[in-house]
Amino acid sequence: MRRQLRLLVAATSAAALLALGALTQVPLAAAADEPLSQGRPVTTSSTEFAWSTGANAVDGDPGTRWSSTAADNQWIRVDLGSVQAIDRVVLDWEAAYASGFRIEVSNDASTWSTIYSTTTGTGGDQNLDVDGSGRYLRLWVTQRATQWGVSLWELQVLGAGGVGQPGDTTLLSYDKAGSASSSQNDGTCWLCGPDKAFDLDPASRWAVNPDTGWVDDGWIAVDLGAAAHISSVVLQWDPAFATVFDIEVSDNGSTWRTVHTTTGGTGFKQAIPLNADGRHVRVHMRDRSGPYGYSLWEFQVYGTGGAPTAPPAEPADPNFDDLDLVWSDEFDGAAGTPANASRWTIDPGLPANNELEVYTPSGNGFHDGQGNFVLEARREDRDGRQYTSHRMNTSGTFNTQYGRFEARVKVPEGRGLWPAFWMMGSDFLDGRPWPYNGEIDIMEFIGQDPTRAHSTLHAPAYNGGGGYGGGYSLPDGSKISAGFHTWAAEWDSEGIQFSLDGRDVFYADRDTVESTRGPWVYDHDFYMILNLAVGGDWPGPPDAGTPFPSRMLVDYVRVYQ
């Protein structure tokens, strides 16, 4: 809904400009017909200016564009994230258009099929009916119409979408018996048997045994429990993926029929449409992407028949236009009093990340009597450390999935200071180690960089310095540390929108993460954490100019669902 509303806003803006005679672009698709290409990763043959990148052609904004260098055989490619059914392509050309071009599709970005071509392109607004499917769509320019390069305000790919996706079919493979050529079980991948590919847990995986399985041939199979019609297979690969593999089916688990072959496997998430029948389904891997073996986070089979087991129900996605306050702390306690124990669990002890402080059980966290909670870092000796500070969380009082999580905070400035408002997957409390439980950093701030804050996701395949996220500044470039600001995360099954003072700063799209980084591990309960760290791998140590005591002030924390 959030993305659809943004698309409607962009379309309304375009219509208003058309009325003023300022634009001649085609209006954007209606919200119910949102392009499959909207906000997807884009690659181009070239870019004319730093501000005219390929992403501008799929951002839904009719006032931004992609432009190439002045040469023929230029191209723009969009990754739709999975194999999609495509029935229409909308091209909104700038004055520098192509008279000759073709539209191509591919499942692997290597082997291409042409679904449209012309040598008499007219530029302007072109609404092209096509018939094809693929994960990737490429516009290849064979002839420019001007002496310049080519330029597009918008490239929109439309269609029913979801070829090889669940759709109206059923997940048949959940909790079914699996088998494999070999399985890993050691300190690197503990209990990584084939069942882990069928458990709908994106943080567990199957991997071949390093002693016997790091060879080109390997396989994993699932018994669906009864004969089934198979409409698709979805694979979420670990970095140890297969570049060449077959999908095979069998009635008895011993005689196999090949129903799909891939020779250009790209790893990450692959959705493969099928039209096959059988009780058993096998991925037969024949060529490795690197020196290691093969590993899958998820192997999902969709179709009809079989003997499906219903997976646990997920909560409904929130409507971010109609939310209720379900949890809050306004920090109205008397001066000097600790955090409300019915809302917060104090988290004392030694830190991680090579931080230099010790978190104390009391004294470093208190109400200031003016409607704020203070997390105070001090330069003082305690338990062999030179600094003390405060950390608290809702692990014992509030764990939940989805919603809007918001805090109004004033962060301290100074080298080596590291305040944060973040969330940890609640299965961490049951012994699942980080980062398999998932981490959502709504706000992190590094004291020596006072104009920037950061929002980041951490998971098994992307964590630490390789986490998925971004930094951002205030519109005027002023110091974030100069006053209070409101950080928020709107989280549902499709992604997480991070914002600062009501301005969107970063969107983590589930499909993009799965197609470019690794599993999405955030569909379960999380709890909130507030802390002020001193030193650590990211900020480094304080220096002589770092002020102590330093205070992180929290005006409120609120959750809406």
C-alpha positions as a printed NumPy array, in Angstrom:
array([[  0.   ,   0.   ,   0.   ],
       [  2.783,   2.434,   0.889],
       [  4.485,   1.985,  -2.477],
       [  1.171,   2.24 ,  -4.321],
       [  0.36 ,   5.517,  -2.609],
       [  3.731,   6.918,  -3.628],
       [  3.082,   5.898,  -7.2  ],
       [ -0.27 ,   7.7  ,  -7.139],
       [  1.411,  10.825,  -5.799],
       [  3.941,  10.724,  -8.635],
       [  1.162,  10.213, -11.187],
       [ -0.838,  13.105,  -9.738],
       [  2.224,  15.371,  -9.894],
       [  2.802,  14.429, -13.512],
       [ -0.828,  15.166, -14.375],
       [ -0.572,  18.582, -12.732],
       [  2.554,  19.45 , -14.696],
       [  0.927,  18.307, -17.917],
       [ -1.894,  20.736, -17.234],
       [  0.696,  23.513, -16.995],
       [  2.368,  22.451, -20.22 ],
       [  5.587,  21.617, -18.425],
       [  5.825,  17.93 , -19.291],
       [  4.964,  15.61 , -22.131],
       [  5.674,  12.323, -20.37 ],
       [  3.128,   9.526, -20.259],
       [  1.31 ,   9.394, -16.889],
       [  2.527,   6.656, -14.614],
       [  0.612,   3.438, -14.228],
       [ -2.218,   3.399, -11.746],
       [ -1.529,   2.067,  -8.292],
       [ -3.321,  -1.196,  -8.992],
       [ -1.046,  -1.694, -12.027],
       [  2.274,  -0.844, -10.389],
       [  5.158,  -1.724, -12.714],
       [  7.106,  -4.866, -11.982],
       [ 10.183,  -2.712, -12.585],
       [  9.37 ,  -0.075,  -9.951],
       [ 12.468,   0.522,  -7.812],
       [ 14.224,  -2.609,  -9.053],
       [ 18.041,  -2.841,  -9.526],
       [ 19.218,  -1.43 , -12.855],
       [ 22.412,  -1.887, -14.884],
       [ 23.314,   0.23 , -17.925],
       [ 25.915,   0.233, -20.667],
       [ 26.858,   3.816, -19.8  ],
       [ 25.706,   6.946, -17.99 ],
       [ 26.066,  10.444, -19.408],
       [ 25.996,  12.362, -16.124],
       [ 26.366,  11.425, -12.468],
       [ 22.747,  12.459, -11.925],
       [ 21.298,  10.553, -14.901],
       [ 21.747,   6.987, -13.677],
       [ 19.669,   4.004, -14.736],
       [ 17.81 ,   3.942, -11.42 ],
       [ 16.077,   7.157, -12.471],
       [ 14.232,   5.269, -15.216],
       [ 12.441,   2.979, -12.743],
       [ 11.894,   5.33 ,  -9.792],
       [  8.323,   6.345, -10.68 ],
       [  9.373,   9.998, -10.898],
       [  8.615,  11.495, -14.353],
       [ 11.055,  14.321, -13.687],
       [ 14.198,  12.173, -13.436],
       [ 15.839,  10.292, -16.299],
       [ 18.581,   7.978, -17.472],
       [ 20.825,   9.123, -20.32 ],
       [ 23.629,   7.284, -22.096],
       [ 26.804,   8.422, -23.792],
       [ 26.564,   9.406, -27.472],
       [ 26.914,   6.01 , -29.156],
       [ 24.782,   3.233, -30.616],
       [ 24.405,  -0.173, -28.938],
       [ 23.582,   1.333, -25.573],
       [ 21.352,  -0.602, -23.197],
       [ 19.505,  -0.516, -19.907],
       [ 18.674,  -3.676, -17.954],
       [ 16.297,  -4.102, -15.014],
       [ 16.334,  -7.026, -12.611],
       [ 12.716,  -7.901, -11.733],
       [ 13.891, -10.072,  -8.834],
       [ 12.311, -13.294, -10.073],
       [ 10.851, -14.697, -13.277],
       [  7.823, -12.584, -14.19 ],
       [  5.098, -12.702, -16.86 ],
       [  5.397,  -9.536, -18.99 ],
       [  2.666,  -8.243, -21.281],
       [  3.443,  -4.533, -21.635],
       [  6.449,  -2.209, -21.711],
       [  6.015,   1.561, -21.442],
       [  8.834,   3.793, -22.712],
       [  8.749,   7.508, -21.936],
       [ 11.515,   8.966, -24.088],
       [ 13.261,  12.264, -23.63 ],
       [ 14.05 ,  14.162, -26.856],
       [ 17.117,  11.954, -27.345],
       [ 15.267,   8.781, -28.337],
       [ 16.019,   5.566, -30.235],
       [ 14.652,   4.94 , -33.724],
       [ 15.894,   1.338, -33.618],
       [ 15.788,  -0.864, -30.55 ],
       [ 14.79 ,  -4.254, -29.276],
       [ 13.363,  -5.487, -25.983],
       [ 14.827,  -8.694, -24.635],
       [ 14.153, -10.976, -21.661],
       [ 16.324, -13.476, -19.808],
       [ 16.19 , -15.707, -16.768],
       [ 19.925, -15.508, -16.098],
       [ 21.163, -12.196, -17.641],
       [ 23.215, -14.289, -20.062],
       [ 20.907, -15.909, -22.622],
       [ 18.429, -13.417, -24.134],
       [ 15.21 , -13.712, -26.149],
       [ 13.797, -10.81 , -28.166],
       [ 10.111, -10.065, -27.501],
       [  9.924,  -6.769, -29.452],
       [ 12.024,  -4.936, -32.046],
       [ 11.615,  -1.91 , -34.303],
       [ 13.62 ,   0.198, -36.735],
       [ 11.011,   2.973, -36.927],
       [ 10.741,   4.169, -33.343],
       [  9.034,   7.55 , -32.995],
       [ 10.118,   8.515, -29.499],
       [  7.699,  10.23 , -27.157],
       [  5.422,   7.906, -25.236],
       [  5.434,   4.312, -26.425],
       [  3.053,   1.757, -24.927],
       [  4.16 ,  -1.606, -26.319],
       [  2.216,  -4.847, -26.072],
       [  4.592,  -7.792, -25.628],
       [  4.367, -11.455, -24.651],
       [  7.206, -12.97 , -22.653],
       [  8.632, -13.83 , -19.296],
       [ 11.959, -13.49 , -17.536],
       [ 13.731, -12.214, -14.486],
       [ 15.639,  -9.603, -16.498],
       [ 14.377,  -7.204, -19.166],
       [ 16.797,  -5.293, -21.391],
       [ 16.213,  -2.423, -23.798],
       [ 18.972,  -2.528, -26.446],
       [ 19.368,   0.538, -28.678],
       [ 20.5  ,  -0.312, -32.206],
       [ 20.046,   3.175, -33.734],
       [ 19.911,   6.645, -32.21 ],
       [ 17.521,   9.202, -33.634],
       [ 19.803,  12.164, -32.788],
       [ 23.5  ,  12.902, -32.528],
       [ 23.213,  12.541, -28.765],
       [ 22.912,   9.364, -26.754],
       [ 19.528,   8.041, -25.656],
       [ 17.513,   9.133, -22.664],
       [ 14.442,   7.749, -20.867],
       [ 12.273,   9.466, -18.318],
       [ 10.673,   6.137, -17.452],
       [ 10.971,   2.449, -18.359],
       [  7.999,   0.527, -17.006],
       [  7.603,  -3.243, -17.222],
       [  4.067,  -4.457, -16.594],
       [  2.304,  -7.781, -16.451],
       [  0.502, -10.279, -14.318],
       [  3.799, -11.014, -12.593],
       [  4.727, -13.978, -10.551],
       [  5.569, -16.659, -13.075],
       [  6.761, -19.483, -10.884],
       [  5.462, -17.725,  -7.79 ],
       [  2.997, -19.278,  -5.348],
       [ -0.045, -17.451,  -6.721],
       [ -3.117, -19.647,  -6.327],
       [ -1.034, -22.793,  -5.8  ],
       [  0.052, -24.316,  -2.514],
       [  3.445, -24.678,  -0.888],
       [  3.911, -28.446,  -1.062],
       [  7.416, -28.878,   0.35 ],
       [  7.07 , -27.382,   3.825],
       [  8.137, -29.797,   6.569],
       [  8.509, -32.682,   4.1  ],
       [ 11.189, -35.374,   4.165],
       [ 14.358, -34.393,   2.365],
       [ 17.451, -36.255,   1.231],
       [ 20.752, -35.135,  -0.207],
       [ 24.01 , -36.316,  -1.722],
       [ 25.701, -35.306,   1.561],
       [ 25.192, -32.889,   4.458],
       [ 27.437, -30.705,   6.588],
       [ 27.548, -30.911,  10.389],
       [ 30.463, -29.057,  11.967],
       [ 31.355, -25.772,  13.594],
       [ 30.916, -23.886,  10.342],
       [ 27.459, -25.239,   9.548],
       [ 25.919, -27.193,  12.427],
       [ 23.115, -29.659,  11.626],
       [ 22.862, -28.419,   8.034],
       [ 20.799, -31.38 ,   6.843],
       [ 18.341, -31.317,   3.943],
       [ 15.376, -30.717,   6.257],
       [ 16.69 , -27.178,   6.821],
       [ 15.841, -26.296,   3.207],
       [ 12.168, -27.193,   3.777],
       [ 11.524, -25.613,   7.201],
       [ 10.579, -22.069,   6.019],
       [ 13.311, -20.767,   8.308],
       [ 15.398, -18.466,   6.11 ],
       [ 18.261, -18.453,   8.625],
       [ 18.832, -22.205,   8.504],
       [ 20.336, -23.971,   5.501],
       [ 21.39 , -27.221,   3.885],
       [ 24.993, -27.59 ,   2.763],
       [ 26.995, -30.459,   1.331],
       [ 29.67 , -32.112,   3.448],
       [ 33.067, -30.41 ,   2.943],
       [ 34.852, -33.773,   3.157],
       [ 32.879, -35.495,   0.404],
       [ 30.602, -32.922,  -1.22 ],
       [ 32.869, -30.226,  -2.602],
       [ 32.644, -31.733,  -6.067],
       [ 30.665, -30.691,  -9.106],
       [ 27.85 , -33.2  ,  -8.761],
       [ 25.504, -32.809,  -5.794],
       [ 21.786, -32.98 ,  -5.169],
       [ 18.961, -32.331,  -2.743],
       [ 15.48 , -33.87 ,  -3.076],
       [ 12.122, -33.668,  -1.351],
       [  9.31 , -36.208,  -1.041],
       [  6.003, -34.318,  -1.344],
       [  4.151, -37.22 ,   0.268],
       [  1.861, -37.941,  -2.691],
       [  1.64 , -37.326,  -6.433],
       [  1.492, -33.626,  -7.282],
       [  1.34 , -31.189, -10.174],
       [  4.334, -28.869,  -9.789],
       [  3.955, -25.29 , -11.023],
       [  7.149, -23.723,  -9.683],
       [ 10.295, -24.135,  -7.635],
       [ 11.85 , -21.276,  -5.657],
       [ 15.509, -21.544,  -4.616],
       [ 17.226, -19.187,  -2.164],
       [ 20.933, -19.881,  -2.559],
       [ 23.762, -19.401,  -0.127],
       [ 26.882, -17.9  ,  -1.806],
       [ 27.911, -21.51 ,  -2.542],
       [ 25.467, -21.884,  -5.442],
       [ 25.207, -23.899,  -8.638],
       [ 25.818, -22.247, -12.   ],
       [ 24.563, -25.357, -13.807],
       [ 21.735, -27.468, -12.44 ],
       [ 18.675, -29.492, -13.405],
       [ 15.253, -29.68 , -11.807],
       [ 14.109, -33.291, -11.881],
       [ 10.901, -35.057, -10.872],
       [ 10.175, -38.665, -10.032],
       [  7.228, -40.877,  -9.161],
       [  9.247, -43.269,  -7.014],
       [ 12.363, -41.368,  -5.889],
       [ 14.705, -43.465,  -8.036],
       [ 13.832, -42.859, -11.712],
       [ 14.164, -39.162, -12.54 ],
       [ 12.902, -36.959, -15.384],
       [ 14.562, -33.61 , -16.159],
       [ 11.967, -30.827, -16.441],
       [ 14.253, -27.769, -16.334],
       [ 17.93 , -27.052, -16.98 ],
       [ 19.887, -23.925, -16.081],
       [ 23.385, -23.281, -17.426],
       [ 23.754, -19.726, -16.164],
       [ 22.691, -19.858, -12.53 ],
       [ 23.08 , -16.504, -10.775],
       [ 22.619, -17.525,  -7.163],
       [ 20.562, -15.554,  -4.657],
       [ 16.831, -16.129,  -5.287],
       [ 15.668, -18.015,  -8.366],
       [ 11.993, -18.623,  -9.132],
       [ 11.583, -21.276, -11.815],
       [  8.218, -21.879, -13.537],
       [  7.402, -25.521, -14.222],
       [  4.66 , -27.681, -15.659],
       [  5.486, -31.112, -14.31 ],
       [  4.036, -34.021, -12.373],
       [  5.627, -36.238,  -9.757],
       [  5.879, -37.044,  -6.068],
       [  9.578, -36.255,  -5.682],
       [ 11.447, -33.124,  -6.792],
       [ 15.225, -32.865,  -6.992],
       [ 17.753, -30.119,  -7.685],
       [ 20.673, -31.847,  -9.385],
       [ 23.711, -29.534,  -9.263],
       [ 26.465, -30.031, -11.83 ],
       [ 28.803, -27.027, -11.659],
       [ 29.821, -24.937,  -8.655],
       [ 30.102, -21.156,  -8.528],
       [ 33.378, -21.358,  -6.615],
       [ 35.738, -23.662,  -4.742],
       [ 33.175, -24.618,  -2.1  ],
       [ 30.251, -26.993,  -2.367],
       [ 26.523, -26.24 ,  -2.646],
       [ 24.193, -24.709,  -0.088],
       [ 20.539, -23.626,  -0.042],
       [ 18.701, -21.57 ,   2.555],
       [ 15.339, -22.532,   1.044],
       [ 14.049, -25.022,  -1.546],
       [ 10.318, -24.454,  -2.025],
       [  7.999, -26.434,  -4.298],
       [  4.589, -25.008,  -5.267],
       [  1.7  , -26.707,  -7.022],
       [ -1.401, -28.766,  -6.405],
       [ -1.918, -32.239,  -4.98 ],
       [  0.808, -33.737,  -2.83 ],
       [  0.206, -33.968,   0.915],
       [  0.885, -30.398,   2.029],
       [  1.411, -29.346,   5.627],
       [  0.095, -25.878,   6.376],
       [  2.902, -23.589,   7.615],
       [  2.345, -21.431,  10.712],
       [  0.166, -18.399,  10.018],
       [  1.897, -15.013,   9.778],
       [  0.341, -11.83 ,  11.182],
       [ -1.406,  -9.566,   8.711],
       [  0.552,  -6.649,   7.274],
       [ -0.264,  -3.364,   8.997],
       [ -2.093,  -0.572,   7.195],
       [  0.317,   2.289,   7.787],
       [ -2.451,   4.835,   7.169],
       [ -4.556,   3.473,  10.026],
       [ -2.456,   2.47 ,  13.027],
       [ -3.1  ,   2.314,  16.757],
       [ -0.584,   3.003,  19.495],
       [  0.07 ,  -0.38 ,  21.159],
       [  3.14 ,   0.299,  23.313],
       [  4.963,   3.418,  24.474],
       [  7.153,   4.999,  27.087],
       [  6.968,   8.795,  27.362],
       [  9.698,   8.861,  30.06 ],
       [  7.773,  11.139,  32.411],
       [  9.357,   9.693,  35.554],
       [ 10.776,  11.737,  38.382],
       [ 14.335,  13.016,  38.091],
       [ 16.929,  10.377,  38.907],
       [ 14.568,   7.389,  38.78 ],
       [ 15.473,   4.334,  36.687],
       [ 13.622,   2.992,  33.679],
       [ 10.146,   1.576,  34.191],
       [ 10.68 ,  -2.134,  34.928],
       [  7.31 ,  -3.018,  33.401],
       [  8.616,  -1.788,  30.055],
       [ 12.398,  -2.193,  30.104],
       [ 14.968,  -4.813,  31.053],
       [ 18.345,  -3.386,  32.041],
       [ 21.167,  -5.121,  30.189],
       [ 24.426,  -4.813,  32.163],
       [ 27.766,  -6.371,  31.42 ],
       [ 30.621,  -6.325,  28.988],
       [ 29.83 ,  -5.364,  25.41 ],
       [ 30.576,  -6.804,  21.979],
       [ 32.184,  -5.199,  18.908],
       [ 35.364,  -4.36 ,  20.866],
       [ 33.546,  -1.558,  22.681],
       [ 35.366,  -0.013,  25.628],
       [ 32.571,   0.571,  28.162],
       [ 30.928,  -1.654,  30.739],
       [ 27.151,  -1.372,  30.954],
       [ 26.17 ,  -0.88 ,  34.588],
       [ 23.017,  -2.264,  36.24 ],
       [ 22.129,   1.184,  37.636],
       [ 23.314,   4.766,  37.748],
       [ 24.02 ,   5.359,  34.058],
       [ 20.356,   5.311,  33.019],
       [ 17.784,   7.625,  34.615],
       [ 14.907,  10.051,  34.018],
       [ 15.883,  13.713,  33.934],
       [ 12.521,  14.924,  35.285],
       [ 11.89 ,  16.913,  32.087],
       [ 10.266,  14.159,  30.039],
       [ 13.451,  12.464,  28.841],
       [ 15.371,   9.324,  29.672],
       [ 19.149,   9.736,  29.928],
       [ 21.709,   7.13 ,  28.83 ],
       [ 24.965,   8.533,  30.189],
       [ 28.5  ,   7.498,  29.238],
       [ 31.158,   8.355,  31.815],
       [ 34.906,   8.146,  31.981],
       [ 35.333,   6.015,  35.112],
       [ 36.976,   2.719,  36.018],
       [ 34.654,  -0.246,  36.438],
       [ 35.355,  -3.977,  36.055],
       [ 38.66 ,  -3.322,  34.324],
       [ 37.156,  -0.809,  31.892],
       [ 37.771,   2.945,  31.619],
       [ 34.191,   3.843,  30.699],
       [ 30.668,   3.076,  31.902],
       [ 27.378,   3.477,  30.095],
       [ 23.815,   2.155,  29.83 ],
       [ 21.872,  -0.346,  27.708],
       [ 18.26 ,  -1.47 ,  28.086],
       [ 15.785,  -3.483,  26.04 ],
       [ 12.212,  -4.784,  25.903],
       [ 13.157,  -8.481,  25.729],
       [ 11.31 ,  -9.326,  28.936],
       [  8.268,  -7.153,  28.331],
       [  7.519,  -6.562,  24.641],
       [  8.34 ,  -8.745,  21.643],
       [  6.385,  -8.292,  18.426],
       [  6.294,  -8.572,  14.633],
       [  5.515,  -5.73 ,  12.192],
       [  4.39 ,  -2.166,  12.781],
       [  5.824,   1.323,  13.113],
       [  8.638,   1.666,  15.659],
       [  9.52 ,   5.248,  16.531],
       [ 11.797,   7.127,  18.928],
       [ 12.593,  10.81 ,  19.418],
       [ 16.239,  11.068,  20.412],
       [ 19.017,  13.611,  20.908],
       [ 22.377,  11.989,  20.183],
       [ 25.711,  13.123,  21.643],
       [ 28.623,  14.359,  19.546],
       [ 32.205,  13.282,  20.137],
       [ 34.758,  10.864,  18.775],
       [ 34.161,   7.287,  19.856],
       [ 30.498,   7.732,  20.89 ],
       [ 28.038,   5.272,  19.344],
       [ 24.357,   5.738,  20.32 ],
       [ 21.728,   3.44 ,  18.787],
       [ 18.019,   2.612,  18.671],
       [ 17.694,  -0.893,  17.259],
       [ 15.927,  -4.259,  17.316],
       [ 17.081,  -7.833,  17.814],
       [ 15.313, -11.013,  16.73 ],
       [ 13.683, -12.537,  19.81 ],
       [ 14.974, -16.023,  19.014],
       [ 18.32 , -14.689,  20.253],
       [ 16.809, -15.173,  23.726],
       [ 16.315, -18.868,  22.952],
       [ 19.94 , -19.402,  21.982],
       [ 20.003, -18.676,  18.244],
       [ 23.244, -16.739,  17.731],
       [ 23.622, -13.421,  15.998],
       [ 23.224, -12.746,  13.072],
       [ 20.958, -15.753,  12.403],
       [ 18.243, -14.137,  14.528],
       [ 18.313, -10.912,  12.456],
       [ 19.006,  -7.325,  13.505],
       [ 17.203,  -4.117,  12.504],
       [ 19.188,  -0.943,  13.239],
       [ 16.676,   1.902,  13.084],
       [ 19.271,   4.492,  14.112],
       [ 23.025,   4.366,  14.59 ],
       [ 25.147,   7.486,  14.966],
       [ 28.926,   7.885,  15.072],
       [ 29.889,  10.826,  17.245],
       [ 32.751,  12.091,  15.088],
       [ 30.45 ,  12.307,  12.032],
       [ 27.741,  14.614,  13.443],
       [ 25.856,  15.252,  10.186],
       [ 25.073,  11.594,   9.32 ],
       [ 23.035,   8.764,  10.781],
       [ 22.599,   5.193,   9.551],
       [ 19.891,   2.519,   9.215],
       [ 20.995,  -1.054,   8.519],
       [ 19.848,  -4.694,   8.418],
       [ 22.003,  -7.643,   9.499],
       [ 21.465, -11.31 ,   8.604],
       [ 23.596, -14.422,   8.069],
       [ 24.472, -13.498,   4.484],
       [ 25.004,  -9.76 ,   5.096],
       [ 26.179,  -8.406,   8.433],
       [ 28.732,  -6.279,  10.196],
       [ 30.449,  -3.991,   7.708],
       [ 28.541,  -5.793,   4.95 ],
       [ 25.091,  -5.083,   6.391],
       [ 22.332,  -3.899,   4.085],
       [ 21.547,  -0.237,   4.673],
       [ 22.682,   3.311,   4.202],
       [ 23.715,   6.611,   5.731],
       [ 21.874,   9.897,   5.338],
       [ 21.921,  13.529,   6.441],
       [ 19.433,  16.279,   7.191],
       [ 18.22 ,  18.21 ,   4.123],
       [ 20.225,  21.292,   5.123],
       [ 23.345,  19.319,   6.061],
       [ 23.285,  20.559,   9.664],
       [ 24.444,  18.553,  12.658],
       [ 22.068,  15.813,  13.686],
       [ 23.549,  16.053,  17.181],
       [ 22.329,  19.65 ,  17.55 ],
       [ 18.797,  18.719,  18.631],
       [ 16.099,  16.079,  18.967],
       [ 15.102,  14.061,  15.892],
       [ 12.55 ,  11.335,  15.275],
       [ 13.668,   8.02 ,  13.781],
       [ 11.122,   5.442,  12.663],
       [ 10.874,   2.1  ,  10.869],
       [  7.686,   0.895,   9.167],
       [  8.047,  -2.874,   8.897],
       [  5.86 ,  -5.42 ,   7.137],
       [  6.292,  -8.61 ,   5.106],
       [  7.353,  -6.671,   1.986],
       [ 10.127,  -4.575,   3.501],
       [ 11.154,  -1.906,   5.998],
       [ 10.892,   1.84 ,   5.376],
       [ 13.275,   3.909,   7.51 ],
       [ 12.612,   7.608,   8.066],
       [ 14.119,  10.606,   9.849],
       [ 11.748,  13.372,  10.965],
       [  9.063,  12.005,   8.669],
       [ 11.342,  11.987,   5.594],
       [ 12.019,   8.59 ,   4.021],
       [ 15.748,   7.883,   4.029],
       [ 16.106,   4.204,   3.103],
       [ 13.817,   1.39 ,   1.999],
       [ 14.859,  -2.226,   2.435],
       [ 12.749,  -4.085,  -0.117],
       [ 12.37 ,  -7.773,   0.629],
       [ 12.483,  -8.856,  -3.029],
       [ 15.612,  -6.791,  -3.658],
       [ 17.351,  -8.184,  -0.576],
       [ 16.529, -11.776,  -1.519],
       [ 17.602, -11.211,  -5.128],
       [ 20.845,  -9.371,  -4.412],
       [ 22.043, -10.044,  -0.843],
       [ 20.487, -13.143,   0.727],
       [ 17.605, -14.387,   2.872],
       [ 15.043, -12.081,   4.471],
       [ 15.13 , -13.141,   8.132],
       [ 12.722, -10.614,   9.675],
       [  9.325, -12.367,   9.705],
       [  9.233, -13.128,  13.42 ],
       [  9.194, -11.352,  16.782],
       [ 11.802,  -8.723,  17.638],
       [ 12.5  ,  -6.616,  20.728],
       [ 13.803,  -3.028,  20.983],
       [ 17.133,  -1.846,  22.397],
       [ 18.502,   1.565,  23.433],
       [ 22.198,   1.929,  24.197],
       [ 25.114,   4.35 ,  24.182],
       [ 28.395,   2.603,  23.365],
       [ 31.896,   4.003,  23.778],
       [ 34.501,   2.952,  21.234],
       [ 34.23 ,  -0.204,  19.181],
       [ 35.088,  -1.447,  15.719],
       [ 33.125,   1.241,  13.911],
       [ 33.752,   4.541,  15.743],
       [ 37.138,   3.676,  17.213],
       [ 38.218,   4.968,  20.647],
       [ 37.446,   8.378,  22.163],
       [ 40.121,  11.047,  22.15 ],
       [ 41.044,  13.92 ,  24.418],
       [ 38.263,  16.044,  22.937],
       [ 35.438,  13.569,  23.598],
       [ 33.158,  15.069,  26.269],
       [ 32.422,  13.019,  29.377],
       [ 29.892,  12.565,  30.718],
       [ 28.03 ,  12.337,  27.389],
       [ 24.28 ,  11.915,  27.236],
       [ 21.874,  10.273,  24.829],
       [ 18.424,  11.73 ,  25.58 ],
       [ 15.25 ,   9.839,  24.632],
       [ 11.991,  11.816,  24.628],
       [  9.789,   8.799,  23.831],
       [  9.601,   5.365,  22.24 ],
       [  6.313,   4.345,  20.556],
       [  5.047,   1.332,  18.65 ],
       [  1.996,   1.428,  16.373],
       [  0.224,  -1.561,  14.826]])
